[in-house]
Coordinates of C-alpha atoms and ligand atoms in Angstrom, one line a residue:
M1 CA 50.2 133.7 49.7
K2 CA 51.0 136.0 51.6
N3 CA 50.7 133.5 54.1
K4 CA 52.2 131.2 52.6
V5 CA 55.8 133.7 51.5
F6 CA 55.8 134.6 55.7
L7 CA 55.2 131.2 56.8
F8 CA 57.9 130.4 54.5
M9 CA 59.7 132.6 55.8
L10 CA 59.2 131.7 58.7
V11 CA 60.6 128.3 58.4
L12 CA 63.6 129.3 56.9
V13 CA 64.7 131.9 59.2
L14 CA 63.9 129.5 61.7
G15 CA 65.7 126.6 60.1
I16 CA 68.7 128.6 60.1
L17 CA 68.9 129.7 63.8
A18 CA 68.4 125.7 64.0
A19 CA 70.9 124.9 61.8
C20 CA 73.7 127.6 63.7
G21 CA 72.5 126.9 67.5
T22 CA 73.6 122.7 66.1
A23 CA 76.8 124.5 64.6
E24 CA 77.5 126.4 67.8
K25 CA 77.3 123.0 70.2
E26 CA 78.9 121.2 68.1
T27 CA 82.2 123.3 67.8
S28 CA 81.7 123.4 72.0
T29 CA 81.3 120.5 72.3
G30 CA 83.8 119.3 69.5
S31 CA 86.6 121.1 71.9
A32 CA 85.7 120.5 75.3
G33 CA 86.6 117.1 74.3
S34 CA 83.3 115.5 73.9
E35 CA 83.8 111.9 73.2
T36 CA 80.8 111.9 70.7
D37 CA 82.1 112.7 67.0
S38 CA 80.8 114.5 65.5
T39 CA 82.5 115.2 61.7
S40 CA 80.2 112.0 61.2
D41 CA 76.4 112.0 61.9
T42 CA 76.7 108.3 62.2
T43 CA 75.4 107.9 66.0
T44 CA 79.3 105.5 66.8
E45 CA 80.8 107.2 69.4
E46 CA 84.6 107.4 69.4
A47 CA 86.7 107.7 72.6
K48 CA 89.2 110.2 73.5
V49 CA 92.5 110.6 72.2
L50 CA 95.4 111.7 75.6
R51 CA 98.6 112.2 73.8
V52 CA 100.7 110.5 76.4
G53 CA 105.1 111.0 76.6
T54 CA 107.2 108.9 77.1
S55 CA 111.1 108.0 77.5
A56 CA 111.2 104.9 75.8
D57 CA 114.7 104.5 77.1
Y58 CA 114.3 103.1 80.5
A59 CA 112.8 99.1 80.0
P60 CA 111.2 97.3 81.1
F61 CA 108.7 100.4 82.5
E62 CA 109.0 101.8 78.8
Y63 CA 111.6 100.8 75.6
V64 CA 110.7 99.7 72.1
D65 CA 111.8 95.7 71.8
T66 CA 113.7 96.3 67.8
K67 CA 114.7 93.1 67.3
V68 CA 110.5 92.5 67.8
S69 CA 108.3 96.0 66.6
E70 CA 108.6 99.1 66.8
D71 CA 106.5 100.3 69.7
I72 CA 106.8 100.7 72.9
I73 CA 106.2 99.3 75.2
G74 CA 106.7 97.9 79.1
F75 CA 105.4 97.8 82.0
D76 CA 104.0 101.5 82.4
I77 CA 102.4 101.2 78.6
D78 CA 100.6 98.1 79.8
L79 CA 99.4 100.1 83.1
A80 CA 99.0 103.9 81.0
N81 CA 96.8 101.2 79.0
L82 CA 94.7 99.5 81.4
I83 CA 94.0 102.8 83.1
A84 CA 92.9 104.7 80.3
E85 CA 90.6 101.5 78.7
R86 CA 88.7 102.2 82.9
L87 CA 88.6 105.9 81.5
G88 CA 87.0 105.0 78.0
Y89 CA 89.8 107.1 76.2
E90 CA 92.7 105.5 73.9
L91 CA 96.6 106.7 73.9
E92 CA 98.9 108.2 71.6
F93 CA 102.9 107.8 72.5
T94 CA 105.5 109.7 71.9
N95 CA 109.0 108.9 72.3
S96 CA 111.0 112.1 73.6
D97 CA 114.6 111.9 76.2
F98 CA 113.6 112.7 79.6
N99 CA 114.2 115.5 79.7
S100 CA 111.9 117.3 77.2
L101 CA 109.1 115.6 78.9
I102 CA 108.4 118.6 81.8
P103 CA 108.7 121.6 79.6
G104 CA 106.2 119.0 76.7
L105 CA 103.2 119.2 79.2
Q106 CA 104.1 122.8 80.1
A107 CA 103.9 123.9 76.2
D108 CA 100.4 120.9 75.4
K109 CA 102.3 118.4 73.8
Y110 CA 100.6 116.3 76.0
D111 CA 97.9 115.0 78.4
F112 CA 99.6 112.8 80.5
V113 CA 103.2 111.6 80.9
I114 CA 104.5 108.3 81.3
S115 CA 108.2 107.4 81.7
G116 CA 109.3 106.2 85.7
M117 CA 108.9 109.5 86.8
T118 CA 108.9 110.7 90.4
P119 CA 107.2 113.4 92.1
T120 CA 109.9 115.7 94.0
E121 CA 108.1 119.2 95.4
E122 CA 110.9 120.8 92.5
R123 CA 108.9 119.6 89.5
D124 CA 105.1 119.8 91.7
K125 CA 105.9 123.3 91.3
V126 CA 104.9 122.8 87.5
V127 CA 103.0 119.6 86.8
D128 CA 101.0 117.8 89.0
F129 CA 101.4 114.3 90.7
S130 CA 99.0 111.4 90.1
I131 CA 98.9 108.9 93.3
P132 CA 101.5 106.8 93.3
Y133 CA 101.6 103.4 91.7
Y134 CA 105.4 101.8 92.3
E135 CA 108.3 102.9 94.6
T136 CA 111.7 101.7 93.3
E137 CA 115.5 102.1 95.1
Q138 CA 118.8 102.7 93.4
Y139 CA 121.6 101.0 92.2
M140 CA 125.2 102.2 91.7
V141 CA 126.9 100.0 87.9
S142 CA 129.6 100.1 86.8
L143 CA 132.1 97.3 85.0
K144 CA 132.5 94.0 87.2
E145 CA 136.1 94.6 86.4
S146 CA 137.0 97.4 87.9
N147 CA 135.8 96.1 91.1
I148 CA 133.9 98.5 92.1
A149 CA 131.6 97.4 95.5
T150 CA 131.3 100.7 97.6
M151 CA 131.8 104.6 97.2
D152 CA 135.2 105.3 98.1
D153 CA 136.2 102.9 95.5
L154 CA 135.1 105.3 93.6
K155 CA 136.8 108.7 94.6
G156 CA 138.7 110.5 91.8
K157 CA 136.8 108.5 89.5
V158 CA 134.0 109.5 87.0
V159 CA 130.6 108.9 88.0
G160 CA 126.8 109.3 84.6
A161 CA 122.8 109.1 85.3
Q162 CA 120.4 110.8 83.0
V163 CA 120.5 114.2 82.4
S164 CA 117.2 115.5 84.7
S165 CA 116.5 113.1 86.1
I166 CA 116.9 112.0 90.5
Q167 CA 119.5 109.8 90.3
L168 CA 121.8 112.7 88.3
D169 CA 120.9 114.9 92.1
L170 CA 121.9 111.3 93.8
A171 CA 125.5 111.0 91.8
E172 CA 126.3 114.8 92.4
E173 CA 125.6 114.9 95.9
F174 CA 127.6 111.2 96.9
G175 CA 130.1 112.5 94.4
A176 CA 130.6 116.0 96.5
E177 CA 131.3 113.8 99.5
H178 CA 133.6 111.0 98.6
G179 CA 135.6 113.0 95.5
F180 CA 133.8 111.4 92.4
T181 CA 132.7 113.9 89.3
V182 CA 129.2 112.9 87.6
E183 CA 128.5 113.6 84.6
S184 CA 125.8 113.8 82.6
R185 CA 123.7 111.6 79.5
D186 CA 120.8 112.4 78.3
L187 CA 119.9 108.2 77.8
I188 CA 120.1 105.4 80.1
P189 CA 121.9 103.3 77.3
Q190 CA 124.2 106.1 76.6
L191 CA 125.8 105.4 80.7
I192 CA 126.0 101.2 79.7
Q193 CA 127.8 102.1 76.8
E194 CA 130.0 104.4 78.2
M195 CA 130.8 102.1 80.8
K196 CA 132.0 99.4 78.2
N197 CA 133.7 102.0 75.9
G198 CA 135.6 103.9 79.9
R199 CA 134.7 106.5 79.6
L200 CA 132.1 106.3 82.4
D201 CA 133.6 104.1 86.2
G202 CA 130.5 104.3 86.9
A203 CA 126.4 104.7 86.7
V204 CA 123.3 105.3 89.1
I205 CA 120.9 104.4 88.1
E206 CA 116.8 102.7 89.7
N207 CA 116.8 98.8 90.9
I208 CA 115.2 98.0 88.5
V209 CA 116.3 98.4 85.7
S210 CA 119.9 97.7 86.3
E211 CA 118.6 94.6 87.5
N212 CA 117.5 94.0 84.0
Y213 CA 120.8 95.2 81.7
L214 CA 122.8 92.8 84.3
S215 CA 120.4 89.9 84.0
Q216 CA 121.7 90.6 80.3
N217 CA 125.0 91.9 80.6
D218 CA 127.5 89.4 82.1
D219 CA 130.1 92.4 82.3
L220 CA 128.0 94.2 84.5
A221 CA 128.3 94.1 87.8
A222 CA 125.8 96.9 91.0
F223 CA 125.5 97.6 94.6
P224 CA 122.8 98.8 96.5
I225 CA 123.1 103.0 97.1
E226 CA 120.9 104.4 100.8
V227 CA 119.3 107.6 100.2
E228 CA 117.4 108.4 102.6
E229 CA 114.6 110.2 100.2
P230 CA 111.9 107.4 98.7
D231 CA 111.2 106.9 94.6
F232 CA 107.8 106.7 94.3
K233 CA 106.6 106.6 90.4
A234 CA 103.4 108.5 88.8
A235 CA 101.5 109.7 85.7
V236 CA 102.5 113.0 85.3
F237 CA 100.1 116.2 84.4
Q238 CA 99.7 119.6 83.2
E239 CA 99.4 121.5 86.6
G240 CA 95.1 122.3 87.1
S241 CA 95.0 119.5 84.9
T242 CA 90.7 116.8 85.5
L243 CA 92.9 114.2 84.4
K244 CA 94.9 113.6 87.9
A245 CA 91.5 113.4 90.0
E246 CA 90.3 110.2 87.4
F247 CA 93.4 108.0 86.7
D248 CA 93.9 108.3 90.5
K249 CA 90.6 107.0 91.2
V250 CA 91.2 103.8 88.5
I251 CA 95.2 103.6 89.4
Q252 CA 93.5 102.9 93.5
E253 CA 91.9 100.3 91.9
L254 CA 94.4 99.0 90.1
I255 CA 96.0 98.7 93.2
D256 CA 93.7 96.9 95.1
E257 CA 93.1 94.8 91.9
G258 CA 96.6 93.4 92.4
K259 CA 96.2 94.3 88.4
V260 CA 99.7 96.7 89.7
E261 CA 100.9 93.2 90.7
E262 CA 100.9 92.0 88.1
L263 CA 102.3 93.6 86.0
K264 CA 105.6 93.3 88.2
K265 CA 104.7 89.5 87.6
K266 CA 104.7 90.3 83.5
W267 CA 107.8 92.8 83.2
F268 CA 110.3 92.1 85.6
V269 CA 113.8 89.8 86.2
V270 CA 113.7 90.8 90.1
E271 CA 111.1 91.9 92.5
Ligands
LIG1 N1 112.7 108.2 87.7 C1 113.8 109.0 87.7 C2 113.2 110.1 87.5 O1 112.2 110.5 87.9 C3 114.3 108.7 86.5 C4 113.1 107.8 85.5 C5 113.4 108.4 84.0 N2 113.1 108.0 83.2 C6 112.9 107.2 81.9 N3 112.2 106.9 81.1 N4 114.3 107.6 81.3 O2 114.1 111.4 88.1

């Protein structure tokens, strides 16, 4: 009888220990981001969800075509989805103003950002960039009727650019040189709107985005701006993120396989 009680106790204790062990394992793998779903007992694997920040004011890279749906679509979104598919992640996009994307990464609101963002020395101090997936150029956009064809035509006028963008820095440099003042706006469509209602005389916007507006607005014109620094685009991560290495590998694969080229054909009005 005593033996039986002892055996029973032993089994009980072992059982409790085993249960603790599993519970602990579950929480630790859970927080480490295991791909297995620890909340269910089934063996189905659920992809880890990555939180993605983007500023969807930037057709054809990231935008919402409200006539069609509320979804964020575009070149960057397709690219992010291709990368995630290969790495076995699921993506959850959040639309946010461009100037809040880096603070959002720093505050751990996003696992990564894709938003046509250009790696710069200053940004590199607080976040990490993937290898570049695209290179672009800059345009000065204005109303056709104002006949602005060179930087000097903007003397004494007001030029806009997006807050926190490299275009704002460029506008300020050129403004100092050619005698125009610079104002910033949160979103790209506001720059276009403000030119139409006469509050801005020009706007510095990258060529692919500009061409998109030019193709849809007969009243707009643009000329290319000569700049020294190349404007690359890259995905952005929290500093030290292990995602960088995973993304770099897949981005290189997608470039080599011509997949990035296919996306350009799909989304850009010019190449
Ligand atoms: N490439 C520029 C930069 O990094 C502008 C990017 C703006 N992106 C956007 N989704 N509005 O500063």
